[in-house]
Short mmCIF file of N, CA and C in Angstrom, two decimals:
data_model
loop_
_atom_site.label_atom_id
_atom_site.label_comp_id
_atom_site.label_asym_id
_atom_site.label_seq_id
_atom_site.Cartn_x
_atom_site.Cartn_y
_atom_site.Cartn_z
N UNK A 46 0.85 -1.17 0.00
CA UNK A 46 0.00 0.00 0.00
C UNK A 46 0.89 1.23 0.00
N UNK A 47 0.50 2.29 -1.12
CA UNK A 47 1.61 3.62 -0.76
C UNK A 47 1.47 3.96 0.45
N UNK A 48 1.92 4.75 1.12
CA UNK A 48 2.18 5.55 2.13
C UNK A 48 1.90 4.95 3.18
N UNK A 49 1.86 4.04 3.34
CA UNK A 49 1.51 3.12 4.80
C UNK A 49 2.65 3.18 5.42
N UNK A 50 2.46 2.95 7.30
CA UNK A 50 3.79 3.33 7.48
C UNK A 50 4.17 1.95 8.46
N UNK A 51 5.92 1.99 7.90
CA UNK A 51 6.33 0.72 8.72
C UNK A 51 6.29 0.59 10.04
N UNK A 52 6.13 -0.71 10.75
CA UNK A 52 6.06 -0.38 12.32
C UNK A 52 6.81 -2.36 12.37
N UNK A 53 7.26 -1.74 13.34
CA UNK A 53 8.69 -2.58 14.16
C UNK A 53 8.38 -3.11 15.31
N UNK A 54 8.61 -4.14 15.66
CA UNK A 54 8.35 -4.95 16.93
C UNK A 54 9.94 -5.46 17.36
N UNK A 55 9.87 -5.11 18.58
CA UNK A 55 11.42 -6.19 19.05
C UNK A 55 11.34 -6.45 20.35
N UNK A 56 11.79 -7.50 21.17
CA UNK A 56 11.58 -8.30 22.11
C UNK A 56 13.20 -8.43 22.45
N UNK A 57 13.13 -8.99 23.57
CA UNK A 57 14.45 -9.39 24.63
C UNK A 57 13.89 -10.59 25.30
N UNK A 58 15.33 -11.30 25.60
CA UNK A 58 15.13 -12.37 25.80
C UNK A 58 16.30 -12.79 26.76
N UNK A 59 16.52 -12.53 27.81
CA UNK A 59 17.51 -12.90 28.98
C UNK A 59 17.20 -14.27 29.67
N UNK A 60 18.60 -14.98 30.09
CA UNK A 60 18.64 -15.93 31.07
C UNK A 60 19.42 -16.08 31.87
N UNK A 61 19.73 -17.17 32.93
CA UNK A 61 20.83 -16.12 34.12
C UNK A 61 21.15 -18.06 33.97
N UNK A 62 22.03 -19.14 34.09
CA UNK A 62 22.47 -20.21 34.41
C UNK A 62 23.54 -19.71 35.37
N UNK A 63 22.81 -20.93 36.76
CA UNK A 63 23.57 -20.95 37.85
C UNK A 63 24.87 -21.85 38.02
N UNK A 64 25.81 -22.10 37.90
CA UNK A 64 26.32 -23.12 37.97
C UNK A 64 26.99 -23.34 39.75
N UNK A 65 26.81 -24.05 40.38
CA UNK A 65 27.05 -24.49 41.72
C UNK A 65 28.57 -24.68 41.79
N UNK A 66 29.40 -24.29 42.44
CA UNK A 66 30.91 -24.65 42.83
C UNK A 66 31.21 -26.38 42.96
N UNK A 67 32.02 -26.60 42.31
CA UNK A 67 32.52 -28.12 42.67
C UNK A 67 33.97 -28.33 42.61
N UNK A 68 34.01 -28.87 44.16
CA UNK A 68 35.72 -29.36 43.28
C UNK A 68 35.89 -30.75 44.05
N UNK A 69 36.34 -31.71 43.26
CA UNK A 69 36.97 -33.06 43.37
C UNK A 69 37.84 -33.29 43.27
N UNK A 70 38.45 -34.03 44.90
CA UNK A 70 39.84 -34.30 45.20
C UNK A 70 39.88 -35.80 44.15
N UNK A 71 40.62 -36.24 43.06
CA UNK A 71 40.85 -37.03 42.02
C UNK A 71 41.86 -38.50 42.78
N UNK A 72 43.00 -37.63 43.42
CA UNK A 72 44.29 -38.45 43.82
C UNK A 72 44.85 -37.57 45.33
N UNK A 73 45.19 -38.47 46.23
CA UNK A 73 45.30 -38.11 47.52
C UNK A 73 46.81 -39.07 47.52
N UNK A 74 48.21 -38.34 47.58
CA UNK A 74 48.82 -39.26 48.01
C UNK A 74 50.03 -38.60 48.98
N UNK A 75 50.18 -39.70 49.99
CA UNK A 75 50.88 -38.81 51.20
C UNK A 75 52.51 -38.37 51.18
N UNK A 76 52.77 -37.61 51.31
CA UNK A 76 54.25 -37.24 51.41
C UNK A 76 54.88 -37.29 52.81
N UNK A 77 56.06 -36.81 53.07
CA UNK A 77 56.93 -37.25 54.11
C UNK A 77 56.37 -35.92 55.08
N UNK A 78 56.32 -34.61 54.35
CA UNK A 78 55.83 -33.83 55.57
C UNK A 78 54.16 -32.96 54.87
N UNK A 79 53.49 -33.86 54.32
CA UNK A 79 52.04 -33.30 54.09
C UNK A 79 51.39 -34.63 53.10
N UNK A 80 50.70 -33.89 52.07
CA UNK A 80 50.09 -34.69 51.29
C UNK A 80 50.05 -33.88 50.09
N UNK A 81 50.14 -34.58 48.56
CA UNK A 81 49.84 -33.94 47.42
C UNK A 81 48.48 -34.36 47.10
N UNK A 82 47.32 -33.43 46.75
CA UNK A 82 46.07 -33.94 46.23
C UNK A 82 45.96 -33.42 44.48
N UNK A 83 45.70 -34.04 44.09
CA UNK A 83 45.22 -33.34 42.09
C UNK A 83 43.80 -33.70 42.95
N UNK A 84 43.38 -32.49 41.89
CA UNK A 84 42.21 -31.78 42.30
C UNK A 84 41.42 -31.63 41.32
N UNK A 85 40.07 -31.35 40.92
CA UNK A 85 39.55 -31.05 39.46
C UNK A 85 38.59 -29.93 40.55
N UNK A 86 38.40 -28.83 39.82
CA UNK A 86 37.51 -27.78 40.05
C UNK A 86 37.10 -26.85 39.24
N UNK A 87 35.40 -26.37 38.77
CA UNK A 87 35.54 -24.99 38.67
C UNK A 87 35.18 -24.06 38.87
N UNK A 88 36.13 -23.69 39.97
CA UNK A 88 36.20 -22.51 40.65
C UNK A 88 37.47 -22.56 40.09
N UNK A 89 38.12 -20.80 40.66
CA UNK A 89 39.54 -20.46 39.83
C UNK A 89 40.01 -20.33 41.48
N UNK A 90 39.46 -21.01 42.88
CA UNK A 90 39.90 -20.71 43.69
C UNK A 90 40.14 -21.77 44.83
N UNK A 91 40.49 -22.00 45.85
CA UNK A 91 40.27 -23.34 46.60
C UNK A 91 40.85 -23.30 47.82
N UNK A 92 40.56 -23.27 49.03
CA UNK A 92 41.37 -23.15 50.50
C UNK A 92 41.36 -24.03 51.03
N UNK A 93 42.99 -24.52 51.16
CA UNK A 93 43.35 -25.48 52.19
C UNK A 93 44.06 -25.66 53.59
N UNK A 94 43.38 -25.88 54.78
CA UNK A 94 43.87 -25.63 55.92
C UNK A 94 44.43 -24.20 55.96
N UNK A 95 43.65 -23.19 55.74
CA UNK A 95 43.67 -21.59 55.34
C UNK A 95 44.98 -21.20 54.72
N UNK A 96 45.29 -21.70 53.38
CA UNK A 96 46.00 -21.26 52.89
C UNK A 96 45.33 -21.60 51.52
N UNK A 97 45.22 -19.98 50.57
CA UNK A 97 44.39 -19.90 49.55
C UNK A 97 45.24 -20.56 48.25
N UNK A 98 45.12 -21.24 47.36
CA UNK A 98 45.33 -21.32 46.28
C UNK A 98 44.32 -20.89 44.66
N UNK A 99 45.44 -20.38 44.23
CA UNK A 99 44.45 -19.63 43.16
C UNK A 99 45.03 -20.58 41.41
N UNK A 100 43.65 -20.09 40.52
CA UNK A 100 44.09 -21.15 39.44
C UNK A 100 43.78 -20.25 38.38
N UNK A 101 44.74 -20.34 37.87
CA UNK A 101 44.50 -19.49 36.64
C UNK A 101 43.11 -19.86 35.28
N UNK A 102 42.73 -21.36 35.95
CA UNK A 102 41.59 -21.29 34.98
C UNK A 102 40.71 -23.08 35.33
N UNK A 103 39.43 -22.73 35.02
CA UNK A 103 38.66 -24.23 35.67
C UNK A 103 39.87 -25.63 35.01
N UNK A 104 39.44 -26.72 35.83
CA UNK A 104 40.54 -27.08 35.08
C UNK A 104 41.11 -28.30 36.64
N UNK A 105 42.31 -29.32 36.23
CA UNK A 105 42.84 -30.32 37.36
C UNK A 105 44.04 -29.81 37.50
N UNK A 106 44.61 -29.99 39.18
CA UNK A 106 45.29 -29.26 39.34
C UNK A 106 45.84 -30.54 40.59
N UNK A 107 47.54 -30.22 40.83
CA UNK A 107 48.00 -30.50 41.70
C UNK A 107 48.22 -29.70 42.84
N UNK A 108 48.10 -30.01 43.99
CA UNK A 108 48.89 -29.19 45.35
C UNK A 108 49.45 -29.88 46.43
N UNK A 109 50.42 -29.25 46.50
CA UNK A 109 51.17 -30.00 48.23
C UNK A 109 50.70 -29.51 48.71
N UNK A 110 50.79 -30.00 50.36
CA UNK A 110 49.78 -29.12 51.27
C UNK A 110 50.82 -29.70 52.50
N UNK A 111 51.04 -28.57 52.80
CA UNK A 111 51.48 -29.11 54.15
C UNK A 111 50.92 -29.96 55.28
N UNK A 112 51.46 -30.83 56.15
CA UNK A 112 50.58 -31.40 57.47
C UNK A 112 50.38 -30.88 58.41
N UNK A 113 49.12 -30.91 58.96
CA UNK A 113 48.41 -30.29 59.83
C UNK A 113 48.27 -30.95 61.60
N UNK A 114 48.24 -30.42 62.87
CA UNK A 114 48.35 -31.15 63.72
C UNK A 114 46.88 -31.43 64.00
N UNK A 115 45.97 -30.84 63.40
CA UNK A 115 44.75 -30.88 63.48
C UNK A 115 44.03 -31.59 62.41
N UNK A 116 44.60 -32.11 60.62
CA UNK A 116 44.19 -32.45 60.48
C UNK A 116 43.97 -31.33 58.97
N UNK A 117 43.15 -32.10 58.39
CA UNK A 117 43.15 -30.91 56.94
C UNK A 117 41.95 -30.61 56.72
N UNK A 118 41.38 -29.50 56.86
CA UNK A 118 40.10 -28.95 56.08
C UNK A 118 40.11 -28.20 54.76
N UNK A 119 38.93 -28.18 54.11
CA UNK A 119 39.20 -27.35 52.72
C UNK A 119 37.88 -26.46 52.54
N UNK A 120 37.79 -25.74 52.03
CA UNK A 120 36.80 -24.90 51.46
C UNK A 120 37.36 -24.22 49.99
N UNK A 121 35.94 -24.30 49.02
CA UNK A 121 36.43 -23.89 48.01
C UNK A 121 35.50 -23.01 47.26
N UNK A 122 35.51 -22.16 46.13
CA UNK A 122 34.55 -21.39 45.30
C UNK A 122 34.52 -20.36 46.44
N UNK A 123 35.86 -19.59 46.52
CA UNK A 123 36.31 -18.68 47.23
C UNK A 123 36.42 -17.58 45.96
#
């Protein structure tokens, strides 16, 4: 039709995916004064017996860890 005039519709469409922190100790093996664990995580972060280790990217990873007189705790998706 001449002179009719154009008209435009546009919409948005957002979503948010949660992904939950995980990390899995793979290999636990003991050394003379701690333990080395390979690790798989992704988080780029991970605390052991409060000492932070950082990772440059998701991904398996080795760490020594020193021994503890108490024993080893971890927390991770720091």
């Amino acid at each position: 039709m001449p002179g009719a005039m154009a008209s435009s519709a546009t919409r948005q469409l957002s979503f948010k995916v949660v992904v939950p922190p995980v990390m899995r100790v793979v290999q636990v093996t003991p050394l003379k004064d701690g333990y080395e664990y390979r690790i798989w995580t992704n988080t780029r972060s991970a605390s052991f017996n409060g000492r932070e280790y950082r990772f440059p990217k998701v991904g398996e990873y080795t760490l020594k860890v020193p021994s503890s007189p108490r024993g080893v705790y971890l927390i991770h998706g720091l």
